Short mmCIF file of C-alpha atoms (C1' of nucleotides) in Angstrom, two decimals:
data_model
loop_
_atom_site.label_atom_id
_atom_site.label_comp_id
_atom_site.label_asym_id
_atom_site.label_seq_id
_atom_site.Cartn_x
_atom_site.Cartn_y
_atom_site.Cartn_z
CA UNK A 4 -22.25 19.26 -2.37
CA UNK A 5 -18.49 19.77 -1.22
CA UNK A 6 -17.56 16.38 -0.71
CA UNK A 7 -14.15 15.76 3.26
CA UNK A 8 -13.83 12.96 4.45
CA UNK A 9 -16.55 12.35 6.15
CA UNK A 10 -18.19 13.39 3.54
CA UNK A 11 -17.24 10.29 1.11
CA UNK A 12 -16.03 8.15 4.24
CA UNK A 13 -20.01 8.06 4.99
CA UNK A 14 -20.81 7.64 0.68
CA UNK A 15 -18.74 4.28 0.57
CA UNK A 16 -20.00 2.21 3.65
CA UNK A 17 -23.19 2.75 3.23
CA UNK A 18 -22.25 1.63 -0.87
CA UNK A 19 -19.97 -0.82 -0.15
CA UNK A 20 -19.67 -1.82 3.25
CA UNK A 21 -17.17 -3.13 6.50
CA UNK A 22 -13.95 -4.74 4.55
CA UNK A 23 -13.16 -5.59 7.82
CA UNK A 24 -9.03 -5.45 5.91
CA UNK A 25 -6.15 -7.09 6.12
CA UNK A 26 -7.83 -9.64 4.25
CA UNK A 27 -5.36 -13.14 5.34
CA UNK A 28 -6.53 -16.42 6.73
CA UNK A 29 -5.91 -15.98 10.33
CA UNK A 30 -7.31 -20.17 10.39
CA UNK A 31 -4.00 -21.09 8.44
CA UNK A 32 -1.79 -18.96 11.61
CA UNK A 33 -4.02 -21.36 14.49
CA UNK A 34 -3.09 -24.27 12.48
CA UNK A 35 0.38 -23.36 12.62
CA UNK A 36 0.73 -21.58 15.80
CA UNK A 37 2.14 -18.39 13.65
CA UNK A 38 1.61 -14.66 14.53
CA UNK A 39 -0.84 -13.38 11.37
CA UNK A 40 0.72 -10.12 12.17
CA UNK A 41 3.90 -10.77 10.34
CA UNK A 42 1.42 -12.09 7.20
CA UNK A 43 0.65 -7.78 7.39
CA UNK A 44 3.83 -6.63 7.10
CA UNK A 45 4.96 -9.12 4.82
CA UNK A 46 1.64 -9.00 2.42
CA UNK A 47 1.88 -4.67 3.27
CA UNK A 48 5.84 -4.72 1.75
CA UNK A 49 4.73 -7.49 -1.11
CA UNK A 50 2.12 -5.33 -2.44
CA UNK A 51 4.07 -2.28 -2.98
CA UNK A 52 3.21 -1.34 -7.28
CA UNK A 53 2.44 -4.65 -7.76
CA UNK A 54 -1.10 -5.74 -7.70
CA UNK A 55 -3.07 -8.12 -4.65
CA UNK A 56 -3.53 -11.16 -7.16
CA UNK A 57 0.69 -11.76 -8.08
CA UNK A 58 0.79 -11.32 -4.04
CA UNK A 59 -1.46 -13.55 -3.49
CA UNK A 60 0.79 -16.29 -5.89
CA UNK A 61 4.16 -15.82 -3.55
CA UNK A 62 2.14 -15.70 0.30
CA UNK A 63 0.75 -18.62 -0.65
CA UNK A 64 4.27 -19.60 -1.41
CA UNK A 65 5.29 -18.84 1.46
CA UNK A 66 2.83 -20.24 3.41
CA UNK A 67 4.07 -23.79 2.05
CA UNK A 68 7.61 -23.69 3.39
CA UNK A 69 6.37 -22.04 5.75
CA UNK A 70 8.55 -19.38 5.94
CA UNK A 71 6.30 -17.09 7.91
CA UNK A 72 7.71 -15.90 11.02
CA UNK A 73 10.91 -13.93 11.24
CA UNK A 74 13.40 -16.14 12.46
CA UNK A 75 12.70 -18.55 9.16
CA UNK A 76 12.97 -15.61 6.97
CA UNK A 77 16.59 -14.92 8.20
CA UNK A 78 17.67 -18.22 8.29
CA UNK A 79 17.36 -19.08 4.34
CA UNK A 80 19.72 -18.26 2.08
CA UNK A 81 18.78 -15.19 -0.03
CA UNK A 82 18.46 -16.70 -2.39
CA UNK A 83 15.76 -19.29 -1.99
CA UNK A 84 13.77 -16.51 -0.10
CA UNK A 85 13.54 -14.91 -4.10
CA UNK A 86 12.80 -17.81 -5.91
CA UNK A 87 9.12 -17.69 -3.27
CA UNK A 88 8.17 -14.26 -4.42
CA UNK A 89 9.39 -14.04 -7.70
CA UNK A 90 5.38 -13.44 -8.78
CA UNK A 91 5.28 -10.44 -7.41
CA UNK A 92 7.83 -8.25 -8.94
CA UNK A 93 10.60 -6.82 -7.87
CA UNK A 94 11.34 -9.53 -5.89
CA UNK A 95 15.47 -9.23 -5.64
CA UNK A 96 14.56 -5.43 -4.24
CA UNK A 97 11.62 -6.68 -2.21
CA UNK A 98 14.02 -10.06 0.02
CA UNK A 99 16.85 -8.12 0.86
CA UNK A 100 12.95 -5.14 2.62
CA UNK A 101 12.13 -8.80 3.66
CA UNK A 102 15.13 -9.56 5.42
CA UNK A 103 16.04 -5.95 6.99
CA UNK A 104 11.91 -4.86 8.58
CA UNK A 105 12.77 -9.21 9.81
CA UNK A 106 16.55 -8.64 10.88
CA UNK A 107 15.67 -5.02 12.62
CA UNK A 108 12.88 -6.58 14.90
CA UNK A 109 14.53 -9.97 15.60
CA UNK A 110 17.84 -7.72 16.57
CA UNK A 111 16.27 -4.92 18.48
CA UNK A 112 12.76 -6.32 20.02
CA UNK A 113 14.06 -10.19 19.76
CA UNK A 114 11.15 -10.65 17.25
CA UNK A 115 8.65 -9.93 19.83
CA UNK A 116 5.83 -7.91 17.75
CA UNK A 117 4.44 -7.60 21.04
CA UNK A 118 6.69 -5.15 22.38
CA UNK A 119 7.41 -3.52 19.53
CA UNK A 120 4.01 -2.71 18.45
CA UNK A 121 2.94 -1.34 22.26
CA UNK A 122 5.26 2.00 21.66
CA UNK A 123 4.67 5.33 21.10
CA UNK A 124 3.15 5.20 17.04
CA UNK A 125 5.43 7.46 15.78
CA UNK A 126 8.38 6.59 17.67
CA UNK A 127 7.64 3.19 15.35
CA UNK A 128 6.86 5.16 12.82
CA UNK A 129 10.43 6.62 12.22
CA UNK A 130 11.87 3.86 13.15
CA UNK A 131 9.54 2.03 10.03
CA UNK A 132 11.35 4.90 8.04
CA UNK A 133 14.95 4.51 9.18
CA UNK A 134 14.15 0.72 7.44
CA UNK A 135 15.94 0.65 4.20
CA UNK A 136 12.29 -0.39 1.73
CA UNK A 137 9.92 0.66 4.32
CA UNK A 138 8.16 4.74 2.88
CA UNK A 139 6.12 6.71 4.62
CA UNK A 140 2.53 4.62 2.97
CA UNK A 141 4.45 1.71 3.55
CA UNK A 142 5.22 1.75 7.25
CA UNK A 143 1.46 3.76 8.04
CA UNK A 144 0.29 0.35 6.31
CA UNK A 145 2.31 -1.47 8.98
CA UNK A 146 1.45 0.70 12.19
CA UNK A 147 -2.54 0.66 11.07
CA UNK A 148 -3.45 -3.07 9.88
CA UNK A 149 -0.43 -4.91 11.50
CA UNK A 150 -0.57 -2.93 14.89
CA UNK A 151 -4.01 -2.10 15.26
CA UNK A 152 -3.25 1.89 14.95
CA UNK A 153 -4.47 4.55 14.12
CA UNK A 154 -2.97 6.45 11.90
CA UNK A 155 -4.60 6.72 7.72
CA UNK A 156 -2.74 5.70 5.26
CA UNK A 157 -2.37 7.60 1.23
CA UNK A 158 -1.67 6.41 -0.61
CA UNK A 159 -1.78 6.82 -4.85
CA UNK A 160 -5.25 6.05 -5.12
CA UNK A 161 -5.84 7.65 -1.71
CA UNK A 162 -4.39 10.92 -3.89
CA UNK A 163 -5.84 10.02 -7.24
CA UNK A 164 -9.65 9.41 -5.40
CA UNK A 165 -8.82 13.49 -3.96
CA UNK A 166 -7.88 14.92 -7.42
CA UNK A 167 -11.11 14.31 -9.21
CA UNK A 168 -13.70 14.53 -6.92
CA UNK A 169 -12.25 17.86 -5.74
CA UNK A 170 -11.76 16.90 -1.40
CA UNK A 171 -8.09 18.53 -1.55
CA UNK A 172 -5.03 19.86 -3.88
CA UNK A 173 -1.89 17.63 -5.23
CA UNK A 174 0.10 18.01 -2.45
CA UNK A 175 2.20 16.41 -0.17
CA UNK A 176 1.49 13.02 1.67
CA UNK A 177 1.82 14.98 4.67
CA UNK A 178 -0.77 17.12 4.87
CA UNK A 179 -3.19 14.65 3.09
CA UNK A 180 -2.70 12.55 5.65
CA UNK A 181 -3.40 15.19 8.05
CA UNK A 182 -6.35 16.96 7.26
CA UNK A 183 -7.57 13.84 6.43
CA UNK A 184 -6.76 13.02 10.31
CA UNK A 185 -8.25 16.15 11.55
CA UNK A 186 -11.04 15.39 9.91
CA UNK A 187 -12.18 12.45 11.49
CA UNK A 188 -10.88 13.19 14.58
CA UNK A 189 -13.43 16.30 14.59
CA UNK A 190 -16.48 13.62 14.54
CA UNK A 191 -15.46 10.44 15.67
CA UNK A 192 -13.50 9.32 19.19
CA UNK A 193 -10.08 7.97 20.55
CA UNK A 194 -11.21 4.74 20.25
CA UNK A 195 -13.34 4.64 16.89
CA UNK A 196 -10.09 6.50 15.24
CA UNK A 197 -8.35 2.96 14.17
CA UNK A 198 -11.97 1.71 13.03
CA UNK A 199 -12.81 4.02 11.12
CA UNK A 200 -8.61 4.41 9.47
CA UNK A 201 -9.08 1.17 8.79
CA UNK A 202 -12.56 0.70 7.29
CA UNK A 203 -11.30 3.78 4.76
CA UNK A 204 -8.19 2.55 3.33
CA UNK A 205 -9.43 -0.79 2.61
CA UNK A 206 -12.87 0.81 1.26
CA UNK A 207 -10.50 3.92 -0.86
CA UNK A 208 -8.53 1.01 -2.41
CA UNK A 209 -12.53 -0.93 -3.64
CA UNK A 210 -13.37 2.48 -4.44
CA UNK A 211 -10.63 2.56 -6.63
CA UNK A 212 -10.11 -0.24 -8.04
CA UNK A 213 -14.29 -0.24 -8.62
CA UNK A 214 -14.61 2.22 -10.67
CA UNK A 215 -12.11 4.61 -10.28
CA UNK A 216 -9.26 2.74 -12.37
CA UNK A 217 -6.32 4.81 -14.35
CA UNK A 218 -8.54 4.28 -17.12
CA UNK A 219 -11.92 5.49 -14.83
CA UNK A 220 -15.21 3.59 -15.49
CA UNK A 221 -18.39 5.17 -15.02
CA UNK A 222 -21.05 4.70 -15.87
CA UNK A 223 -22.00 2.54 -12.61
CA UNK A 224 -19.64 5.40 -10.63
CA UNK A 225 -22.38 6.57 -7.00
CA UNK A 226 -19.84 9.78 -7.03
CA UNK A 227 -19.87 10.99 -10.74
CA UNK A 228 -21.72 13.79 -9.80
CA UNK A 229 -18.13 15.33 -7.83
CA UNK A 230 -15.82 14.74 -10.02
CA UNK A 231 -14.03 17.02 -12.06
CA UNK A 232 -12.18 14.17 -14.13
CA UNK A 233 -12.95 15.43 -17.87
CA UNK A 234 -11.86 11.91 -19.84
CA UNK A 235 -16.14 9.81 -18.67
CA UNK A 236 -14.22 6.81 -20.63
CA UNK A 237 -18.34 4.94 -21.00
CA UNK A 238 -19.73 7.99 -20.03
CA UNK A 239 -23.34 9.00 -21.70
CA UNK A 240 -24.27 10.22 -18.64
"C1'" DG B 24 1.92 -6.43 -27.74
"C1'" DT B 25 0.62 -2.64 -24.07
"C1'" DC B 26 -0.86 -1.20 -20.18
"C1'" DC B 27 -1.02 -1.47 -15.82
"C1'" DA B 28 -0.75 -2.65 -10.32
"C1'" DG B 29 -2.79 -0.45 -2.24
"C1'" DG B 30 6.20 2.38 -3.34
"C1'" DG B 31 10.06 3.55 -2.88
"C1'" DC B 32 15.58 4.06 -4.46
"C1'" DC B 33 18.92 6.87 -5.78
"C1'" DG B 34 21.25 9.81 -8.11
"C1'" DT B 35 20.49 14.76 -10.61
"C1'" DT B 36 19.09 18.47 -10.90
"C1'" DA C 11 11.99 20.41 -2.84
"C1'" DA C 12 11.20 17.75 -7.37
"C1'" DC C 13 11.37 14.85 -10.92
"C1'" DG C 14 12.91 10.12 -14.26
"C1'" DG C 15 15.13 6.29 -14.08
"C1'" DC C 16 14.49 2.05 -11.99
"C1'" DC C 17 13.14 -2.03 -10.64
"C1'" DA C 18 10.09 -7.50 -12.80
"C1'" DT C 19 6.46 -10.12 -12.44
"C1'" DG C 20 1.19 -11.41 -14.09
"C1'" DG C 21 -2.98 -10.05 -15.76
"C1'" DA C 22 -6.14 -7.91 -18.61
#
DNA sequence: GTCCAGGGCCGTT
DNA sequence: AACGGCCATGGA
């Protein structure tokens, strides 16, 4: 059986169930009367090439300092912001990137995320891409998880899994994204797509962390019969 | 000690 | 267009 995006999605969701991303503490934002979407945007930036465990440390420090807010990010000194996010690495770059994003939304939309997200998807995407420090994956993760907009996110894991499971070749970000969105939009209605893309990417991350690592753990992998990756380290098959 | 993690920018070829 | 160096911390 040759895998395609829809089959992979069905296999993963049957095995692991709904993930209900983005991982976030909504209670904090209720108590604090703050916008959870900004925590998601900050988390997306901080997790660039960085383990989520380290990002959680930074997010916790930002909460304790009461800094998960566009205006407050813009108010404090950049050195102090760097200190708060040191645990998630590249802290000088990422402090600048958090500032770049905050400044953009503050200046163009008076910090109003409703106004920012309530526009054409591609308009927002191009705008995000124009901000230094935001590339395609970061932009799409913000659109999908903070904006609840229907975009399929392609990351390192998606590419790795696509190659190993022979779903598609080693091709560009856009081509993988177009392929997945094209296939899935044939099977799901417009209203379902945001949820499907949301769950799918979360499941890909989970599967890649648990099994399809750089050095894979194949013994307990549920899809190994479709895998063309040669080095099954712990595989007694 | 080594490897790796939910990328992106910038300069060179 | 494609590639390499760089950015940095902390867990396995």
